[in-house]
Amino acid sequence: MNTVGETIVFASRQLTDQRKNREFTRWNRKDLLNYMNNGLKEIAAYRAEAFARTVEIQLAVGSRQKSILGATLVGLTNKATGMPLNETDAASLKAFMGFNICQYGPKWDNGKATYTPRAFSIDPDNAEVFYISPGVPEGFSPVVLADIQGKAPEYTFQDWNKTIEIRDSFYNNLIDWMMAEAYAMDTESQVSLAQSRGLKQAFYSIMGVKYKMDSARVSGFYEGRTGTGDPRAAAL
């Protein structure tokens, strides 16, 4: 696993910009950090599993719960028992909520109130909302382990020694993106532009995305237009 600082230095070295007493001459740290953050977002747009991880979520009273902002929930496990929750149909779960008057009551075991979540469903209209069955009663604050993916981290210089949260198998893709963005800045050099296009092509090809010729920026994607150079064009 590599840190933010190690990644920036490595990319700079690959760009032959780490000469003695002349480090980060052509591409400064801020530029490389921006390239890195943009690369993480681009990877997340196509391969959400690159950012899969497990986090704790404390459930609120009731059935409706909030997931992690910007992430996709793919599974839940009861932290107390280690048992996975069954995923059910959201429409059916919400439909029966209004008819279960005892939904939020605890279970009683030898005179002791207990609660165990058994199933969940993801809201089809809002991926950041999910529902727990049975609903959480008053007086309980259970914790579940949530398997999430798709939320790319964003780093600052304060995170220089922090490990980048990305699967190792996608790390080289991130380096390719950073170098491609760096070479693309040298617009007066056809060699640099060709290197940038080659790295972008490798970046998208490895992730299984059809890459045509130029970047989304050149194609007009950021102006709301879809051109033939936009790698997303094949998906639209």
PDB file of C-alpha atoms in Angstrom:
ATOM      1  CA  MET A   1       0.000   0.000   0.000  1.00  0.00           C
ATOM      2  CA  ASN A   2       1.330   3.420  -0.949  1.00  0.00           C
ATOM      3  CA  THR A   3       0.878   6.790   0.712  1.00  0.00           C
ATOM      4  CA  VAL A   4      -0.162  10.018  -0.968  1.00  0.00           C
ATOM      5  CA  GLY A   5       3.381  11.362  -0.756  1.00  0.00           C
ATOM      6  CA  GLU A   6       4.966   8.183  -2.121  1.00  0.00           C
ATOM      7  CA  THR A   7       2.545   8.219  -5.053  1.00  0.00           C
ATOM      8  CA  ILE A   8       3.256  11.843  -5.946  1.00  0.00           C
ATOM      9  CA  VAL A   9       7.028  11.332  -5.721  1.00  0.00           C
ATOM     10  CA  PHE A  10       6.829   8.120  -7.760  1.00  0.00           C
ATOM     11  CA  ALA A  11       4.799   9.794 -10.518  1.00  0.00           C
ATOM     12  CA  SER A  12       7.241  12.697 -10.545  1.00  0.00           C
ATOM     13  CA  ARG A  13      10.154  10.267 -10.830  1.00  0.00           C
ATOM     14  CA  GLN A  14       8.449   8.499 -13.740  1.00  0.00           C
ATOM     15  CA  LEU A  15       8.175  11.913 -15.383  1.00  0.00           C
ATOM     16  CA  THR A  16      11.959  12.381 -14.811  1.00  0.00           C
ATOM     17  CA  ASP A  17      11.212  15.420 -12.652  1.00  0.00           C
ATOM     18  CA  GLN A  18      13.136  14.307  -9.550  1.00  0.00           C
ATOM     19  CA  ARG A  19      16.650  15.478 -10.330  1.00  0.00           C
ATOM     20  CA  LYS A  20      18.924  16.312  -7.413  1.00  0.00           C
ATOM     21  CA  ASN A  21      18.121  19.738  -5.963  1.00  0.00           C
ATOM     22  CA  ARG A  22      15.593  20.240  -8.777  1.00  0.00           C
ATOM     23  CA  GLU A  23      12.600  18.187  -7.678  1.00  0.00           C
ATOM     24  CA  PHE A  24       9.127  19.002  -9.002  1.00  0.00           C
ATOM     25  CA  THR A  25      10.439  21.520 -11.515  1.00  0.00           C
ATOM     26  CA  ARG A  26       8.051  20.952 -14.420  1.00  0.00           C
ATOM     27  CA  TRP A  27       5.093  19.597 -12.466  1.00  0.00           C
ATOM     28  CA  ASN A  28       4.723  20.828  -8.914  1.00  0.00           C
ATOM     29  CA  ARG A  29       3.251  18.908  -5.987  1.00  0.00           C
ATOM     30  CA  LYS A  30      -0.086  20.692  -6.203  1.00  0.00           C
ATOM     31  CA  ASP A  31      -0.568  19.747  -9.850  1.00  0.00           C
ATOM     32  CA  LEU A  32       0.310  16.114  -9.201  1.00  0.00           C
ATOM     33  CA  LEU A  33      -2.019  15.994  -6.214  1.00  0.00           C
ATOM     34  CA  ASN A  34      -4.851  17.304  -8.405  1.00  0.00           C
ATOM     35  CA  TYR A  35      -4.048  14.726 -11.084  1.00  0.00           C
ATOM     36  CA  MET A  36      -4.145  12.005  -8.422  1.00  0.00           C
ATOM     37  CA  ASN A  37      -7.521  13.095  -7.016  1.00  0.00           C
ATOM     38  CA  ASN A  38      -8.984  13.352 -10.519  1.00  0.00           C
ATOM     39  CA  GLY A  39      -7.655   9.886 -11.318  1.00  0.00           C
ATOM     40  CA  LEU A  40      -9.324   8.428  -8.234  1.00  0.00           C
ATOM     41  CA  LYS A  41     -12.644   9.956  -9.263  1.00  0.00           C
ATOM     42  CA  GLU A  42     -12.288   8.653 -12.814  1.00  0.00           C
ATOM     43  CA  ILE A  43     -11.581   5.133 -11.578  1.00  0.00           C
ATOM     44  CA  ALA A  44     -14.609   5.305  -9.272  1.00  0.00           C
ATOM     45  CA  ALA A  45     -16.827   6.359 -12.196  1.00  0.00           C
ATOM     46  CA  TYR A  46     -16.194   3.056 -13.974  1.00  0.00           C
ATOM     47  CA  ARG A  47     -14.914   0.565 -11.398  1.00  0.00           C
ATOM     48  CA  ALA A  48     -16.619   1.199  -8.072  1.00  0.00           C
ATOM     49  CA  GLU A  49     -15.156  -2.009  -6.633  1.00  0.00           C
ATOM     50  CA  ALA A  50     -11.735  -0.344  -6.598  1.00  0.00           C
ATOM     51  CA  PHE A  51     -12.862   1.475  -3.452  1.00  0.00           C
ATOM     52  CA  ALA A  52     -14.654  -1.372  -1.693  1.00  0.00           C
ATOM     53  CA  ARG A  53     -14.302  -1.305   2.081  1.00  0.00           C
ATOM     54  CA  THR A  54     -16.183  -2.130   5.282  1.00  0.00           C
ATOM     55  CA  VAL A  55     -17.390   0.598   7.649  1.00  0.00           C
ATOM     56  CA  GLU A  56     -19.519   0.678  10.791  1.00  0.00           C
ATOM     57  CA  ILE A  57     -22.977   2.246  10.723  1.00  0.00           C
ATOM     58  CA  GLN A  58     -24.950   2.860  13.922  1.00  0.00           C
ATOM     59  CA  LEU A  59     -28.606   2.280  13.201  1.00  0.00           C
ATOM     60  CA  ALA A  60     -31.209   4.882  14.141  1.00  0.00           C
ATOM     61  CA  VAL A  61     -34.595   4.150  15.705  1.00  0.00           C
ATOM     62  CA  GLY A  62     -37.058   2.988  13.080  1.00  0.00           C
ATOM     63  CA  SER A  63     -36.619   1.280   9.750  1.00  0.00           C
ATOM     64  CA  ARG A  64     -35.313   4.054   7.494  1.00  0.00           C
ATOM     65  CA  GLN A  65     -31.525   4.425   7.701  1.00  0.00           C
ATOM     66  CA  LYS A  66     -28.832   6.520   6.035  1.00  0.00           C
ATOM     67  CA  SER A  67     -25.894   4.991   4.237  1.00  0.00           C
ATOM     68  CA  ILE A  68     -22.482   6.569   3.582  1.00  0.00           C
ATOM     69  CA  LEU A  69     -22.741   9.710   1.450  1.00  0.00           C
ATOM     70  CA  GLY A  70     -21.652   9.051  -2.120  1.00  0.00           C
ATOM     71  CA  ALA A  71     -21.101   5.310  -1.629  1.00  0.00           C
ATOM     72  CA  THR A  72     -23.012   2.264  -2.843  1.00  0.00           C
ATOM     73  CA  LEU A  73     -24.165  -0.195  -0.191  1.00  0.00           C
ATOM     74  CA  VAL A  74     -23.661  -3.817  -1.229  1.00  0.00           C
ATOM     75  CA  GLY A  75     -24.085  -5.756   2.013  1.00  0.00           C
ATOM     76  CA  LEU A  76     -24.727  -5.572   5.783  1.00  0.00           C
ATOM     77  CA  THR A  77     -23.563  -7.749   8.655  1.00  0.00           C
ATOM     78  CA  ASN A  78     -24.753  -7.708  12.254  1.00  0.00           C
ATOM     79  CA  LYS A  79     -21.643  -6.689  14.214  1.00  0.00           C
ATOM     80  CA  ALA A  80     -22.845  -8.325  17.417  1.00  0.00           C
ATOM     81  CA  THR A  81     -23.458 -11.772  15.893  1.00  0.00           C
ATOM     82  CA  GLY A  82     -21.360 -11.738  12.731  1.00  0.00           C
ATOM     83  CA  MET A  83     -24.376 -12.867  10.741  1.00  0.00           C
ATOM     84  CA  PRO A  84     -25.069 -11.229   7.356  1.00  0.00           C
ATOM     85  CA  LEU A  85     -28.444  -9.580   6.826  1.00  0.00           C
ATOM     86  CA  ASN A  86     -30.615 -10.833   3.987  1.00  0.00           C
ATOM     87  CA  GLU A  87     -31.295  -8.335   1.215  1.00  0.00           C
ATOM     88  CA  THR A  88     -34.983  -8.045   0.401  1.00  0.00           C
ATOM     89  CA  ASP A  89     -37.138  -6.176  -2.096  1.00  0.00           C
ATOM     90  CA  ALA A  90     -37.472  -2.515  -1.087  1.00  0.00           C
ATOM     91  CA  ALA A  91     -41.009  -2.092  -2.406  1.00  0.00           C
ATOM     92  CA  SER A  92     -42.317  -5.077  -0.426  1.00  0.00           C
ATOM     93  CA  LEU A  93     -40.528  -4.035   2.747  1.00  0.00           C
ATOM     94  CA  LYS A  94     -41.883  -0.478   2.613  1.00  0.00           C
ATOM     95  CA  ALA A  95     -45.382  -1.729   1.767  1.00  0.00           C
ATOM     96  CA  PHE A  96     -45.613  -3.896   4.878  1.00  0.00           C
ATOM     97  CA  MET A  97     -44.160  -1.241   7.209  1.00  0.00           C
ATOM     98  CA  GLY A  98     -47.443   0.619   7.587  1.00  0.00           C
ATOM     99  CA  PHE A  99     -49.348  -2.541   8.585  1.00  0.00           C
ATOM    100  CA  ASN A 100     -46.982  -3.823  11.259  1.00  0.00           C
ATOM    101  CA  ILE A 101     -48.046  -2.020  14.438  1.00  0.00           C
ATOM    102  CA  CYS A 102     -45.478  -3.918  16.490  1.00  0.00           C
ATOM    103  CA  GLN A 103     -42.653  -3.258  14.080  1.00  0.00           C
ATOM    104  CA  TYR A 104     -40.517  -1.268  16.481  1.00  0.00           C
ATOM    105  CA  GLY A 105     -41.082  -3.414  19.588  1.00  0.00           C
ATOM    106  CA  PRO A 106     -38.166  -5.402  21.050  1.00  0.00           C
ATOM    107  CA  LYS A 107     -38.055  -9.160  21.469  1.00  0.00           C
ATOM    108  CA  TRP A 108     -38.015 -10.584  24.989  1.00  0.00           C
ATOM    109  CA  ASP A 109     -35.600 -13.340  25.985  1.00  0.00           C
ATOM    110  CA  ASN A 110     -35.826 -14.574  29.608  1.00  0.00           C
ATOM    111  CA  GLY A 111     -37.202 -11.230  30.688  1.00  0.00           C
ATOM    112  CA  LYS A 112     -34.561  -9.224  28.806  1.00  0.00           C
ATOM    113  CA  ALA A 113     -35.378  -6.953  25.875  1.00  0.00           C
ATOM    114  CA  THR A 114     -33.336  -7.804  22.772  1.00  0.00           C
ATOM    115  CA  TYR A 115     -33.189  -6.672  19.175  1.00  0.00           C
ATOM    116  CA  THR A 116     -31.662  -8.344  16.131  1.00  0.00           C
ATOM    117  CA  PRO A 117     -31.778  -6.876  12.587  1.00  0.00           C
ATOM    118  CA  ARG A 118     -32.468  -9.580  10.041  1.00  0.00           C
ATOM    119  CA  ALA A 119     -32.958  -8.013   6.632  1.00  0.00           C
ATOM    120  CA  PHE A 120     -32.312  -4.840   4.678  1.00  0.00           C
ATOM    121  CA  SER A 121     -33.269  -3.277   1.391  1.00  0.00           C
ATOM    122  CA  ILE A 122     -31.839  -0.351  -0.549  1.00  0.00           C
ATOM    123  CA  ASP A 123     -34.199   2.427  -1.577  1.00  0.00           C
ATOM    124  CA  PRO A 124     -34.426   2.226  -5.404  1.00  0.00           C
ATOM    125  CA  ASP A 125     -34.966   5.987  -5.602  1.00  0.00           C
ATOM    126  CA  ASN A 126     -32.110   6.975  -3.283  1.00  0.00           C
ATOM    127  CA  ALA A 127     -29.028   4.751  -3.037  1.00  0.00           C
ATOM    128  CA  GLU A 128     -27.950   6.529   0.158  1.00  0.00           C
ATOM    129  CA  VAL A 129     -31.046   5.311   2.022  1.00  0.00           C
ATOM    130  CA  PHE A 130     -31.734   1.745   3.147  1.00  0.00           C
ATOM    131  CA  TYR A 131     -34.370   0.059   5.288  1.00  0.00           C
ATOM    132  CA  ILE A 132     -33.882  -2.376   8.164  1.00  0.00           C
ATOM    133  CA  SER A 133     -36.310  -5.105   9.136  1.00  0.00           C
ATOM    134  CA  PRO A 134     -37.470  -5.339  11.815  1.00  0.00           C
ATOM    135  CA  GLY A 135     -37.213  -1.627  12.620  1.00  0.00           C
ATOM    136  CA  VAL A 136     -34.974  -0.549  15.487  1.00  0.00           C
ATOM    137  CA  PRO A 137     -36.941  -0.063  18.766  1.00  0.00           C
ATOM    138  CA  GLU A 138     -36.482   2.832  21.169  1.00  0.00           C
ATOM    139  CA  GLY A 139     -33.575   2.356  23.548  1.00  0.00           C
ATOM    140  CA  PHE A 140     -31.399   0.374  21.126  1.00  0.00           C
ATOM    141  CA  SER A 141     -28.382   1.585  19.110  1.00  0.00           C
ATOM    142  CA  PRO A 142     -27.211  -1.491  17.183  1.00  0.00           C
ATOM    143  CA  VAL A 143     -24.188  -1.335  14.906  1.00  0.00           C
ATOM    144  CA  VAL A 144     -23.918  -3.068  11.533  1.00  0.00           C
ATOM    145  CA  LEU A 145     -20.887  -3.593   9.329  1.00  0.00           C
ATOM    146  CA  ALA A 146     -21.586  -2.122   5.902  1.00  0.00           C
ATOM    147  CA  ASP A 147     -19.785  -3.262   2.771  1.00  0.00           C
ATOM    148  CA  ILE A 148     -19.645  -0.193   0.551  1.00  0.00           C
ATOM    149  CA  GLN A 149     -17.986   0.734  -2.708  1.00  0.00           C
ATOM    150  CA  GLY A 150     -17.750   3.553  -5.216  1.00  0.00           C
ATOM    151  CA  LYS A 151     -16.812   6.552  -3.074  1.00  0.00           C
ATOM    152  CA  ALA A 152     -13.409   7.858  -4.166  1.00  0.00           C
ATOM    153  CA  PRO A 153     -11.378   9.546  -1.424  1.00  0.00           C
ATOM    154  CA  GLU A 154     -10.004  13.046  -1.936  1.00  0.00           C
ATOM    155  CA  TYR A 155      -6.670  13.995  -0.389  1.00  0.00           C
ATOM    156  CA  THR A 156      -4.891  17.193   0.629  1.00  0.00           C
ATOM    157  CA  PHE A 157      -1.294  17.884   1.551  1.00  0.00           C
ATOM    158  CA  GLN A 158      -2.210  17.165   5.178  1.00  0.00           C
ATOM    159  CA  ASP A 159      -2.696  13.553   4.036  1.00  0.00           C
ATOM    160  CA  TRP A 160       0.870  13.239   2.697  1.00  0.00           C
ATOM    161  CA  ASN A 161       1.655  10.195   4.862  1.00  0.00           C
ATOM    162  CA  LYS A 162      -1.807   8.649   4.613  1.00  0.00           C
ATOM    163  CA  THR A 163      -2.252   5.409   2.689  1.00  0.00           C
ATOM    164  CA  ILE A 164      -4.362   5.755  -0.460  1.00  0.00           C
ATOM    165  CA  GLU A 165      -7.588   3.793  -0.116  1.00  0.00           C
ATOM    166  CA  ILE A 166      -7.683   1.905  -3.387  1.00  0.00           C
ATOM    167  CA  ARG A 167      -7.257  -1.735  -4.329  1.00  0.00           C
ATOM    168  CA  ASP A 168      -3.683  -2.586  -5.252  1.00  0.00           C
ATOM    169  CA  SER A 169      -4.775  -3.880  -8.661  1.00  0.00           C
ATOM    170  CA  PHE A 170      -5.864  -0.348  -9.656  1.00  0.00           C
ATOM    171  CA  TYR A 171      -2.779   1.474  -8.406  1.00  0.00           C
ATOM    172  CA  ASN A 172      -0.941   1.370 -11.739  1.00  0.00           C
ATOM    173  CA  ASN A 173      -4.047   2.806 -13.411  1.00  0.00           C
ATOM    174  CA  LEU A 174      -3.814   5.764 -11.071  1.00  0.00           C
ATOM    175  CA  ILE A 175      -0.165   6.344 -11.997  1.00  0.00           C
ATOM    176  CA  ASP A 176      -1.036   6.121 -15.710  1.00  0.00           C
ATOM    177  CA  TRP A 177      -3.717   8.786 -15.255  1.00  0.00           C
ATOM    178  CA  MET A 178      -1.379  11.125 -13.392  1.00  0.00           C
ATOM    179  CA  MET A 179       1.310  10.841 -16.056  1.00  0.00           C
ATOM    180  CA  ALA A 180      -1.228  11.237 -18.873  1.00  0.00           C
ATOM    181  CA  GLU A 181      -2.541  14.454 -17.315  1.00  0.00           C
ATOM    182  CA  ALA A 182       0.996  15.740 -16.848  1.00  0.00           C
ATOM    183  CA  TYR A 183       2.024  15.054 -20.447  1.00  0.00           C
ATOM    184  CA  ALA A 184      -1.224  16.635 -21.705  1.00  0.00           C
ATOM    185  CA  MET A 185      -0.119  19.972 -20.242  1.00  0.00           C
ATOM    186  CA  ASP A 186       2.784  20.118 -22.691  1.00  0.00           C
ATOM    187  CA  THR A 187       0.551  21.117 -25.587  1.00  0.00           C
ATOM    188  CA  GLU A 188       3.437  22.296 -27.783  1.00  0.00           C
ATOM    189  CA  SER A 189       5.024  18.859 -27.913  1.00  0.00           C
ATOM    190  CA  GLN A 190       3.442  16.272 -30.199  1.00  0.00           C
ATOM    191  CA  VAL A 191       5.526  13.598 -28.487  1.00  0.00           C
ATOM    192  CA  SER A 192       4.080  14.491 -25.072  1.00  0.00           C
ATOM    193  CA  LEU A 193       0.539  14.591 -26.439  1.00  0.00           C
ATOM    194  CA  ALA A 194       1.029  11.184 -28.037  1.00  0.00           C
ATOM    195  CA  GLN A 195       2.328   9.833 -24.730  1.00  0.00           C
ATOM    196  CA  SER A 196      -0.705  11.270 -22.964  1.00  0.00           C
ATOM    197  CA  ARG A 197      -3.118   9.650 -25.440  1.00  0.00           C
ATOM    198  CA  GLY A 198      -1.337   6.311 -25.115  1.00  0.00           C
ATOM    199  CA  LEU A 199      -1.517   6.377 -21.325  1.00  0.00           C
ATOM    200  CA  LYS A 200      -5.188   7.373 -21.387  1.00  0.00           C
ATOM    201  CA  GLN A 201      -5.927   4.556 -23.791  1.00  0.00           C
ATOM    202  CA  ALA A 202      -4.174   2.085 -21.484  1.00  0.00           C
ATOM    203  CA  PHE A 203      -6.018   3.528 -18.489  1.00  0.00           C
ATOM    204  CA  TYR A 204      -9.473   3.005 -20.000  1.00  0.00           C
ATOM    205  CA  SER A 205      -8.668  -0.272 -21.740  1.00  0.00           C
ATOM    206  CA  ILE A 206      -7.513  -1.935 -18.522  1.00  0.00           C
ATOM    207  CA  MET A 207     -10.791  -0.939 -16.884  1.00  0.00           C
ATOM    208  CA  GLY A 208     -12.792  -2.290 -19.822  1.00  0.00           C
ATOM    209  CA  VAL A 209     -13.922   1.105 -21.115  1.00  0.00           C
ATOM    210  CA  LYS A 210     -13.878   1.816 -24.844  1.00  0.00           C
ATOM    211  CA  TYR A 211     -11.527   4.717 -25.435  1.00  0.00           C
ATOM    212  CA  LYS A 212     -11.727   6.505 -28.773  1.00  0.00           C
ATOM    213  CA  MET A 213      -9.087   9.192 -29.191  1.00  0.00           C
ATOM    214  CA  ASP A 214      -9.027  12.303 -27.049  1.00  0.00           C
ATOM    215  CA  SER A 215      -9.939  13.157 -23.472  1.00  0.00           C
ATOM    216  CA  ALA A 216     -13.395  14.203 -22.306  1.00  0.00           C
ATOM    217  CA  ARG A 217     -12.132  17.730 -21.893  1.00  0.00           C
ATOM    218  CA  VAL A 218     -11.045  17.980 -25.530  1.00  0.00           C
ATOM    219  CA  SER A 219     -14.297  16.417 -26.740  1.00  0.00           C
ATOM    220  CA  GLY A 220     -16.451  19.076 -25.129  1.00  0.00           C
ATOM    221  CA  PHE A 221     -17.859  16.794 -22.431  1.00  0.00           C
ATOM    222  CA  TYR A 222     -17.330  19.409 -19.724  1.00  0.00           C
ATOM    223  CA  GLU A 223     -19.391  21.866 -21.750  1.00  0.00           C
ATOM    224  CA  GLY A 224     -22.297  19.448 -21.854  1.00  0.00           C
ATOM    225  CA  ARG A 225     -21.505  18.127 -25.319  1.00  0.00           C
ATOM    226  CA  THR A 226     -20.604  14.550 -26.200  1.00  0.00           C
ATOM    227  CA  GLY A 227     -17.949  14.224 -28.866  1.00  0.00           C
ATOM    228  CA  THR A 228     -16.342  11.210 -30.457  1.00  0.00           C
ATOM    229  CA  GLY A 229     -13.304  11.700 -28.269  1.00  0.00           C
ATOM    230  CA  ASP A 230     -15.296  11.329 -25.062  1.00  0.00           C
ATOM    231  CA  PRO A 231     -14.614   7.885 -23.552  1.00  0.00           C
ATOM    232  CA  ARG A 232     -18.074   8.003 -22.022  1.00  0.00           C
ATOM    233  CA  ALA A 233     -19.671   8.376 -25.464  1.00  0.00           C
ATOM    234  CA  ALA A 234     -20.004   4.627 -25.866  1.00  0.00           C
ATOM    235  CA  ALA A 235     -22.097   4.440 -22.719  1.00  0.00           C
ATOM    236  CA  LEU A 236     -24.474   7.317 -23.550  1.00  0.00           C
TER     237      LEU A 236
END
